[in-house]
PDB file of C-alpha atoms in Angstrom:
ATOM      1  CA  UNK A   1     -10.692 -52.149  -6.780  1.00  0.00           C
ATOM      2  CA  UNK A   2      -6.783 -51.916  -6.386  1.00  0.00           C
ATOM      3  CA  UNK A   3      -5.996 -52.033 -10.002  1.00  0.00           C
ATOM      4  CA  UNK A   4      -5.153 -49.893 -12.837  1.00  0.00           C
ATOM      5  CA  UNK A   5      -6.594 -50.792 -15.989  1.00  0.00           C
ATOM      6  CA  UNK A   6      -4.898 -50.190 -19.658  1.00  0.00           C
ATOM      7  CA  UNK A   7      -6.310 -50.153 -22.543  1.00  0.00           C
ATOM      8  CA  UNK A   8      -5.611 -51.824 -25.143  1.00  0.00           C
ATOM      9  CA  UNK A   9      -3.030 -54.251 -24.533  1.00  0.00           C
ATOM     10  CA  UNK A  10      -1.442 -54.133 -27.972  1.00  0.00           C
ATOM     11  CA  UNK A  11      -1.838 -51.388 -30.561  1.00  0.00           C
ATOM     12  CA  UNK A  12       0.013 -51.438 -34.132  1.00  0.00           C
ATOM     13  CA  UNK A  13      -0.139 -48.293 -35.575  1.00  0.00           C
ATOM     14  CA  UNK A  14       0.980 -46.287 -38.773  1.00  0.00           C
ATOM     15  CA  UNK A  15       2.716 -43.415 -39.058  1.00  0.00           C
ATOM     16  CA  UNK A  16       0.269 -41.239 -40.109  1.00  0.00           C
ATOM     17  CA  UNK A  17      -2.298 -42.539 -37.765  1.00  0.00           C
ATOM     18  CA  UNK A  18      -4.139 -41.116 -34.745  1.00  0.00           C
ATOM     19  CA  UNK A  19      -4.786 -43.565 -31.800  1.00  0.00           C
ATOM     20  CA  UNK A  20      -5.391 -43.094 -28.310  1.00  0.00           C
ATOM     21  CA  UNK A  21      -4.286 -44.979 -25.082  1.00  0.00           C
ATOM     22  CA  UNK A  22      -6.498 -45.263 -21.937  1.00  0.00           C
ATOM     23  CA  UNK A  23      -5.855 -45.668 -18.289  1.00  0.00           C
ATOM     24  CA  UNK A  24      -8.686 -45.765 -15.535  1.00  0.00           C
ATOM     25  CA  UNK A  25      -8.155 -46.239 -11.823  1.00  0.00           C
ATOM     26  CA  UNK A  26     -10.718 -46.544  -9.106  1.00  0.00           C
ATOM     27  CA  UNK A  27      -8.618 -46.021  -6.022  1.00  0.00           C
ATOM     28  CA  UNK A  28      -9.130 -42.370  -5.202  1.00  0.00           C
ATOM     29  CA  UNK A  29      -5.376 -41.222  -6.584  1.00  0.00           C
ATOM     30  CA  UNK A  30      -5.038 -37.893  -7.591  1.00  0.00           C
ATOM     31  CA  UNK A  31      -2.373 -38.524  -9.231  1.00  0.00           C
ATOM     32  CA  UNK A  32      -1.534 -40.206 -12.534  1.00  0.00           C
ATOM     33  CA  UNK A  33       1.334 -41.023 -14.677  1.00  0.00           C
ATOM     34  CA  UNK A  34       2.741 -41.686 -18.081  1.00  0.00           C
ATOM     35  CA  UNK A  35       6.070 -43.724 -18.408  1.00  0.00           C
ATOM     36  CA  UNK A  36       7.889 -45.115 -21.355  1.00  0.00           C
ATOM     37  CA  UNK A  37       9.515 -48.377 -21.482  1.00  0.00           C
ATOM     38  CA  UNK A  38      11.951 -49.501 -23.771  1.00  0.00           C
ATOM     39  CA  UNK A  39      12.659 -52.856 -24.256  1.00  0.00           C
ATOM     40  CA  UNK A  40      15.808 -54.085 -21.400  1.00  0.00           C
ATOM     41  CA  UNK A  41      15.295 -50.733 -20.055  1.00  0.00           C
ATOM     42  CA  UNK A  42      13.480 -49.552 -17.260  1.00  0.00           C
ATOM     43  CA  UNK A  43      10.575 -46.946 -17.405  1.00  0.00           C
ATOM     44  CA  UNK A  44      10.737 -43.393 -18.387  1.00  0.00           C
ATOM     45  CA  UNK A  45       8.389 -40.405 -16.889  1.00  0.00           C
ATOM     46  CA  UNK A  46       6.692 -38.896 -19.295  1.00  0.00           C
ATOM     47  CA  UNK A  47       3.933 -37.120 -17.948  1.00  0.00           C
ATOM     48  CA  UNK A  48       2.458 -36.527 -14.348  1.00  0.00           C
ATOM     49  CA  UNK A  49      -1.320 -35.063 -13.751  1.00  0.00           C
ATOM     50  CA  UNK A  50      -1.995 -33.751 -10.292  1.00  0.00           C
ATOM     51  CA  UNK A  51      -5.608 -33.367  -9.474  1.00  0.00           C
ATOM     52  CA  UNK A  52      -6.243 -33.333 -12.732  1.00  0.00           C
ATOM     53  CA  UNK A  53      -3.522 -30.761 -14.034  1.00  0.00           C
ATOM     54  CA  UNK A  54      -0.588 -31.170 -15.820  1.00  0.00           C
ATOM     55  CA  UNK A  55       2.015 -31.299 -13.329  1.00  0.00           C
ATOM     56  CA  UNK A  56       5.418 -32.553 -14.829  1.00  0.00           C
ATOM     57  CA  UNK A  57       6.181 -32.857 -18.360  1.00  0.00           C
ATOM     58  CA  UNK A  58       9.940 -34.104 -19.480  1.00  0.00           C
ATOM     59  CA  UNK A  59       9.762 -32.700 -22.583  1.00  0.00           C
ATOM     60  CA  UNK A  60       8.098 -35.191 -24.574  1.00  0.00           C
ATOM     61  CA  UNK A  61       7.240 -34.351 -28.266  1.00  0.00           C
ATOM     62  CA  UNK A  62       4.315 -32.788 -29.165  1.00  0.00           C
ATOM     63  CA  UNK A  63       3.030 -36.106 -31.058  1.00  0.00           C
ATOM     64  CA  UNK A  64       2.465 -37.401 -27.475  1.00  0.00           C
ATOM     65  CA  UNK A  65      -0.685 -35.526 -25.872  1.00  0.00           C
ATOM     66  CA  UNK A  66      -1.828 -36.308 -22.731  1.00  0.00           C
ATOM     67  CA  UNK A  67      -5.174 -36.071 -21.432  1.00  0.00           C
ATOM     68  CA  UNK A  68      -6.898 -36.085 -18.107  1.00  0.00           C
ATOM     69  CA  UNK A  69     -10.722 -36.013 -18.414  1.00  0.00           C
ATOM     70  CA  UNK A  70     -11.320 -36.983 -15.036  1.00  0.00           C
ATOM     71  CA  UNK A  71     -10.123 -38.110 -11.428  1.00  0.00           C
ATOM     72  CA  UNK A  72     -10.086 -41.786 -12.722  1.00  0.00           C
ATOM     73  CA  UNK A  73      -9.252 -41.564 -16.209  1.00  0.00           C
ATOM     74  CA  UNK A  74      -5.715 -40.720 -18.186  1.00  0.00           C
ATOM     75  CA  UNK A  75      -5.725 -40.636 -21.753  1.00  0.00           C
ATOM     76  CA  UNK A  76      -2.250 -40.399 -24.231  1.00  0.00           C
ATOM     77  CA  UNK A  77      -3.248 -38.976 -27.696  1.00  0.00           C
ATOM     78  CA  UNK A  78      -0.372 -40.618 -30.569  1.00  0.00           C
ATOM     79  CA  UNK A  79      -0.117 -38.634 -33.840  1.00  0.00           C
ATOM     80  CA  UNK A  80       2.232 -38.707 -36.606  1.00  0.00           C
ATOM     81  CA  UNK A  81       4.646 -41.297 -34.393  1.00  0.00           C
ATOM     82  CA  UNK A  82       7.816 -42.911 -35.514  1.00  0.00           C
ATOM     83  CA  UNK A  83       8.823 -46.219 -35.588  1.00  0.00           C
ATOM     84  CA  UNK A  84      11.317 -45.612 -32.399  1.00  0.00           C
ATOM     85  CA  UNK A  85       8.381 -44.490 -30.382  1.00  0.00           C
ATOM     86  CA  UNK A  86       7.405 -48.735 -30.563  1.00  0.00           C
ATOM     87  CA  UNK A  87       7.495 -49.371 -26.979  1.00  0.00           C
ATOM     88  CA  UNK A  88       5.828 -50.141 -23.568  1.00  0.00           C
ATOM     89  CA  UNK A  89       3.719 -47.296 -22.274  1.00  0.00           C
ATOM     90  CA  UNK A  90       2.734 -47.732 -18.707  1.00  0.00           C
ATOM     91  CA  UNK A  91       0.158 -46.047 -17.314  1.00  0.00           C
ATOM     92  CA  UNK A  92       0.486 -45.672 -12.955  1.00  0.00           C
ATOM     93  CA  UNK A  93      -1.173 -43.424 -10.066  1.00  0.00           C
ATOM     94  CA  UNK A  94      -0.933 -42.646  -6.684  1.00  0.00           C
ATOM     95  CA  UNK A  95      -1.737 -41.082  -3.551  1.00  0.00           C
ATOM     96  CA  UNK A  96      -1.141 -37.158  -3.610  1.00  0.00           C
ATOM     97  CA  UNK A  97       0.805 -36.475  -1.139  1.00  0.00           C
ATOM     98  CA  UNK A  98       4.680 -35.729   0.281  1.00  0.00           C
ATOM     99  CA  UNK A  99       4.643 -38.611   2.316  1.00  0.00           C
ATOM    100  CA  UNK A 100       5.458 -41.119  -0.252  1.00  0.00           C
ATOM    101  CA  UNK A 101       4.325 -44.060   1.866  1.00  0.00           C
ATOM    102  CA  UNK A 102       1.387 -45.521  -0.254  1.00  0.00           C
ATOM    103  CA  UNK A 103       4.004 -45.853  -3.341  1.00  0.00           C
ATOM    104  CA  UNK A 104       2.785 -46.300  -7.327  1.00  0.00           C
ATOM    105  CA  UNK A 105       0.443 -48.656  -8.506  1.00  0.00           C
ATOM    106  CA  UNK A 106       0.976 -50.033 -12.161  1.00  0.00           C
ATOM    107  CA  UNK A 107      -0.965 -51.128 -15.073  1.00  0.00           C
ATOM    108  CA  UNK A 108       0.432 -53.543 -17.335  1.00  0.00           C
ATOM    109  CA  UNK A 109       0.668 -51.534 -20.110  1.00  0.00           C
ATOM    110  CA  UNK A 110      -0.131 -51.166 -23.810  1.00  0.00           C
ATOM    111  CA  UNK A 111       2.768 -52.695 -26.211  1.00  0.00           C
ATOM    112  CA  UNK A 112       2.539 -49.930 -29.409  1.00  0.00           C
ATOM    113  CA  UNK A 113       4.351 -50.779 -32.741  1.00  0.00           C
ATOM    114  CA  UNK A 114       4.644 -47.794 -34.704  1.00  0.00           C
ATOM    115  CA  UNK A 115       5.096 -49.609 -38.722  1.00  0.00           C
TER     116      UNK A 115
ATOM    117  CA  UNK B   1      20.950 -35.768  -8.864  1.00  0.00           C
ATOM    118  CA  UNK B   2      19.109 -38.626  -7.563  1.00  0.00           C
ATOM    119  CA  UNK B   3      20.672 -42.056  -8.927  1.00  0.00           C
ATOM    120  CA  UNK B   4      20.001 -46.236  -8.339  1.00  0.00           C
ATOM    121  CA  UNK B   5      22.780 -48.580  -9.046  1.00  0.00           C
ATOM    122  CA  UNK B   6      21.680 -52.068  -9.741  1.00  0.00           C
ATOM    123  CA  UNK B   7      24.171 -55.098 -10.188  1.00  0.00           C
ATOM    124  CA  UNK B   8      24.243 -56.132 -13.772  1.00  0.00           C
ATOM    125  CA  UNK B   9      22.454 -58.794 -14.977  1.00  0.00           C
ATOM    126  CA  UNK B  10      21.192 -61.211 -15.729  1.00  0.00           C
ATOM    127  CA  UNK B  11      21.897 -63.275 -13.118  1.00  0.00           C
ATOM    128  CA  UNK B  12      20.564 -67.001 -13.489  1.00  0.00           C
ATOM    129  CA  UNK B  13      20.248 -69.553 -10.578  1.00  0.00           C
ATOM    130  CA  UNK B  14      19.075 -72.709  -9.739  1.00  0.00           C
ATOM    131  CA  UNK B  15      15.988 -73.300  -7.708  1.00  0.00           C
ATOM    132  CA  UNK B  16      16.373 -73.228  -4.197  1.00  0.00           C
ATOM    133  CA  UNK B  17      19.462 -70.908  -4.047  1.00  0.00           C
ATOM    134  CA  UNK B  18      20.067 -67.817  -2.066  1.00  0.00           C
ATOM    135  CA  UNK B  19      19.508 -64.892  -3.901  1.00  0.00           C
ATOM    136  CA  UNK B  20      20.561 -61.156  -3.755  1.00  0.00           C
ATOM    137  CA  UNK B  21      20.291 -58.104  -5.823  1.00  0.00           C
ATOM    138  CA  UNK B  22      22.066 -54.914  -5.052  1.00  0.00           C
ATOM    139  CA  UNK B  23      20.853 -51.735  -4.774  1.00  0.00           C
ATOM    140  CA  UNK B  24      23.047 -48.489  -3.902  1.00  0.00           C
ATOM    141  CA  UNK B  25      21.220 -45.089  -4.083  1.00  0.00           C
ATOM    142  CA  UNK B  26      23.095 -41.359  -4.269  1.00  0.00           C
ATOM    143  CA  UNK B  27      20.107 -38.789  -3.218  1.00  0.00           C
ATOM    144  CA  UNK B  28      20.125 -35.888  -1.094  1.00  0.00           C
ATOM    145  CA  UNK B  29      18.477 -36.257   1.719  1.00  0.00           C
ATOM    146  CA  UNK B  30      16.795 -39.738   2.884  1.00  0.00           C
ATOM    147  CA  UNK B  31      14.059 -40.889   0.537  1.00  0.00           C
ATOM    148  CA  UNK B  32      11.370 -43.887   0.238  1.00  0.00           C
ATOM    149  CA  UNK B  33      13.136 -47.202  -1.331  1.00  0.00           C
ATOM    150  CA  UNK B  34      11.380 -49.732  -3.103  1.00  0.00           C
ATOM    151  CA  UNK B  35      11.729 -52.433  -4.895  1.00  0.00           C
ATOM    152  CA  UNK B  36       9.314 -53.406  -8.129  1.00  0.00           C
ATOM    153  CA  UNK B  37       8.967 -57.054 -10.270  1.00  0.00           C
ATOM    154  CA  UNK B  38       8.028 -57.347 -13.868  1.00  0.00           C
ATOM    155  CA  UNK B  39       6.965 -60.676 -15.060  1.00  0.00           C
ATOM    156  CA  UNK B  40       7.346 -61.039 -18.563  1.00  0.00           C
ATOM    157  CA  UNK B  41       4.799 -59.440 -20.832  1.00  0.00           C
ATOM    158  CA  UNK B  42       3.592 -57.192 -17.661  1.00  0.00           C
ATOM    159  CA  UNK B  43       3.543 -53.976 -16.334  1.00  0.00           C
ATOM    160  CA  UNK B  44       5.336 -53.450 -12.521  1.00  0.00           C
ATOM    161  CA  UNK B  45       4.469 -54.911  -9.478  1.00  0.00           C
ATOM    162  CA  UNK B  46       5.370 -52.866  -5.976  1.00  0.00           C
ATOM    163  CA  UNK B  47       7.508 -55.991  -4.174  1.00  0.00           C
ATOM    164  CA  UNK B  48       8.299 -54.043  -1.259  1.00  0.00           C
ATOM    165  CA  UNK B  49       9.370 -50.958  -0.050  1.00  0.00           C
ATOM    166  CA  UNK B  50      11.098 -49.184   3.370  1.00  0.00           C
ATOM    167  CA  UNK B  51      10.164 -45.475   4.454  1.00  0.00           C
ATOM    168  CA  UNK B  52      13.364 -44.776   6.922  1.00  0.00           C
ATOM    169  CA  UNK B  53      16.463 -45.616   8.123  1.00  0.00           C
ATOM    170  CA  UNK B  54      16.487 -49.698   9.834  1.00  0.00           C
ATOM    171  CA  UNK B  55      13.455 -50.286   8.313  1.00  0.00           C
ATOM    172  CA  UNK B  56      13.253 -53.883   6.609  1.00  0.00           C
ATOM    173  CA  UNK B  57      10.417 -54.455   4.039  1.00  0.00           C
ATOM    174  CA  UNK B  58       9.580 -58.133   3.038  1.00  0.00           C
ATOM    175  CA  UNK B  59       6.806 -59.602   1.045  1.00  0.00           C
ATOM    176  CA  UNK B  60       6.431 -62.925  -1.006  1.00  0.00           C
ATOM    177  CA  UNK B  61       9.705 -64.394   1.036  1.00  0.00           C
ATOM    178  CA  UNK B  62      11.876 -61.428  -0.523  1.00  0.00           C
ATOM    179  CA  UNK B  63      13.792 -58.870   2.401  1.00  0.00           C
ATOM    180  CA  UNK B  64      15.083 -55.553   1.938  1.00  0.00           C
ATOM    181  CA  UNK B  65      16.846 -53.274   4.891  1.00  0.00           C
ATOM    182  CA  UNK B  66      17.030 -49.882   4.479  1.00  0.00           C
ATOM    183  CA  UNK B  67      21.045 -49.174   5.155  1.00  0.00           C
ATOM    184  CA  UNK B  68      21.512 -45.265   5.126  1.00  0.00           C
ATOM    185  CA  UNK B  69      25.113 -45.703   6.193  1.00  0.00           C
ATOM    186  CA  UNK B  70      25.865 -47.691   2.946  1.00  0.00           C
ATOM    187  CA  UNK B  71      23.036 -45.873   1.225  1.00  0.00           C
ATOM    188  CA  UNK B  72      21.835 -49.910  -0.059  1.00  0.00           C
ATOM    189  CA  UNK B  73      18.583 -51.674  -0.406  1.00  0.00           C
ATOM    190  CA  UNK B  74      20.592 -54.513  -0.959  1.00  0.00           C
ATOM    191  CA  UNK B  75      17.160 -57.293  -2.479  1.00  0.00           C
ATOM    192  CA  UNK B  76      17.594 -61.621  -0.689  1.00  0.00           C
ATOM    193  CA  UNK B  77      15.587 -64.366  -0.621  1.00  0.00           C
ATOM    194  CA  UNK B  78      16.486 -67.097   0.838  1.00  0.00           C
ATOM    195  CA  UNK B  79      15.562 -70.254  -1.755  1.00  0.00           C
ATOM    196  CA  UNK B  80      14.190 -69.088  -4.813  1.00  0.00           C
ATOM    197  CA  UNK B  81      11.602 -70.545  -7.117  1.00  0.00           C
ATOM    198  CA  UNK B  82      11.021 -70.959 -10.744  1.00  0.00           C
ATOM    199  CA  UNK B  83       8.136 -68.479 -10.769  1.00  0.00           C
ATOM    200  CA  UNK B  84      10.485 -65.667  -9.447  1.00  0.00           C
ATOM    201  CA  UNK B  85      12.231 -65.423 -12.577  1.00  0.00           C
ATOM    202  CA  UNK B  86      11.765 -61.572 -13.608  1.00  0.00           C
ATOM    203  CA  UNK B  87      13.391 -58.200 -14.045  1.00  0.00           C
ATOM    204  CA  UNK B  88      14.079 -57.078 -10.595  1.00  0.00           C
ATOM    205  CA  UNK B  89      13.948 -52.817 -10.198  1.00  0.00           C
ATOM    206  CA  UNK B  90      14.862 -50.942  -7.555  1.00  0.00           C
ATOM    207  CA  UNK B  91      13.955 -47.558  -7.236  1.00  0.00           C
ATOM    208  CA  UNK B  92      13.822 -44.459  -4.771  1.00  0.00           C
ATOM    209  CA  UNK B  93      11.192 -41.946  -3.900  1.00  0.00           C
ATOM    210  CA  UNK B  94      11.089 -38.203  -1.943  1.00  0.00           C
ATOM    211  CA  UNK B  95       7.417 -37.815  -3.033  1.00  0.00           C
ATOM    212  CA  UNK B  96       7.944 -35.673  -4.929  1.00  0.00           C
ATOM    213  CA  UNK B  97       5.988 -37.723  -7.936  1.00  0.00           C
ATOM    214  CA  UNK B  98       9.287 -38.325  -9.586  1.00  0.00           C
ATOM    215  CA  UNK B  99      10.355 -42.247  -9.190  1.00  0.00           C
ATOM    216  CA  UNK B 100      13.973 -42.986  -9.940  1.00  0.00           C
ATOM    217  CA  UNK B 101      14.082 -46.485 -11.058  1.00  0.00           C
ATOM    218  CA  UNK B 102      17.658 -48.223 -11.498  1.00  0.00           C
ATOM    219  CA  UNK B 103      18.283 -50.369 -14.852  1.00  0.00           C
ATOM    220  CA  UNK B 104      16.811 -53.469 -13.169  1.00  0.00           C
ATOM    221  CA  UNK B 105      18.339 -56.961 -12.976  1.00  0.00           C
ATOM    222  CA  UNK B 106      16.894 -59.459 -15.113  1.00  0.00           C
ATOM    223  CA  UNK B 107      16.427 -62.632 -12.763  1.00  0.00           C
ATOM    224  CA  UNK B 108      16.397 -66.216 -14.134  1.00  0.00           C
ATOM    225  CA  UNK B 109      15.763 -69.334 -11.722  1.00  0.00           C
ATOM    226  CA  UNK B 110      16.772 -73.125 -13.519  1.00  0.00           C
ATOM    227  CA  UNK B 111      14.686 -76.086 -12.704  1.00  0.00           C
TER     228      UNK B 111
END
C-alpha cells in the first residue's frame, strides 16, 4: 500500500461546529504532516508529528488540533472555524530521516467550507 | 531563508509543444529538489526529484537537472499532451521535514 488515505473528501461545516479530519498511511512513515492549501496557492505546513510527537507547529490557531493516535493515523480536530479557514487540507508522510531521498507522499485532501 | 522561484503562470500550449517550467532556488547549503503535479480536484503527486549536484530526474517523459551553479531545476518535456495540463510545483528539501514549495505554474495544453 503506497497511498495515503483522507478522509472525507468534502466537509461543509458551521461555525460553531466540531468536525474532525482523518489521514491513515500504511507505509511505515514516521512521519506525518498537516498542510493548508489555499485556492491558486501552494500548500502551507501546518503541523509535523515525528514518531508520533508533535514536532513542528507554525503557529496555527488553537481551533486547529492535531492528533496522532498512532504510527498510521493523523487526525486534525476543527472547532469554532471561520469562514477563511475554507480550504484544502492535505494530509502527507514520510520516511524519518536526514537523508531526504524517499521524499513526501500526498493524499488528496479534504475540501472544508466553513459557512 | 530557503526560497523557490517559479515562472508565472499560467502558461497554455498546444499539444505536442516543448515545454519548460523554471525553477531557481536560494538555500544554504545544497538540498533535495523536486518537482510535484496537481491535477485538478487532487492532492500532489511527487513527479520527480534530484538528490545532488548533475543529477537529472525524469519520470512520465518530464526531465529535470539539478544545476547548482545556476541554483535551477529548470522542469521540459519534450511534446506535451492534453492530460498534462496541471499546476506544476517545484519545491526543495534539506530533510529537515520542512518542504519549501514555490507558487507553482498552472499548466494548460490545447487540443
Amino acid at each position: 500500500d503506497t497511498e495515503v488515505t483522507q478522509t472525507p473528501k468534502h466537509l461543509v461545516m458551521g461555525m460553531t461546529n466540531k468536525k474532525s479530519l482523518k489521514c491513515e498511511q500504511h507505509m511505515g512513515h514516521r512521519a506525518m504532516y498537516w498542510y493548508k492549501q489555499k485556492a491558486k496557492k501552494p500548500p502551507e505546513l501546518m503541523f509535523v508529528y515525528s514518531y508520533e510527537k508533535l514536532s513542528i507547529n507554525e503557529s496555527v490557531p488553537s481551533r486547529f488540533s492535531p492528533e496522532c493516535p498512532n504510527s498510521s493515523l493523523l487526525n486534525l480536530h476543527l472547532h469554532a472555524l471561520q469562514p477563511e479557514d475554507s480550504a484544502l487540507y492535505l494530509c502527507a508522510s514520510s520516511q524519518v530521516t536526514a537523508n531526504p531521498n524517499y521524499g513526501y507522499t500526498f493524499g488528496s485532501g479534504t475540501r472544508l467550507t466553513v459557512v | 531563508g530557503n526560497s523557490v522561484t517559479q515562472m508565472e503562470g499560467p502558461v497554455t500550449l498546444s499539444e505536442e509543444a516543448f515545454l519548460t517550467i523554471n525553477c531557481t532556488y536560494t538555500a544554504t547549503g545544497y538540498p533535495s529538489l523536486f518537482w510535484y503535479v496537481q491535477y485538478p480536484g487532487e492532492g500532489l503527486q511527487l513527479l520527480l526529484k534530484a538528490t545532488k549536484a548533475d543529477d537529472k530526474g525524469s519520470n512520465k517523459g518530464f526531465e529535470a537537472t539539478y544545476r547548482k551553479e545556476t541554483t535551477s531545476f529548470h522542469l521540459e518535456k519534450g511534446s506535451v499532451q492534453v492530460s498534462d495540463s496541471a499546476v506544476y510545483f517545484c519545491a526543495l528539501d534539506f530533510g529537515n521535514e520542512k518542504l519549501t514549495f514555490g507558487t507553482g505554474t498552472r499548466l494548460t495544453i490545447i487540443p
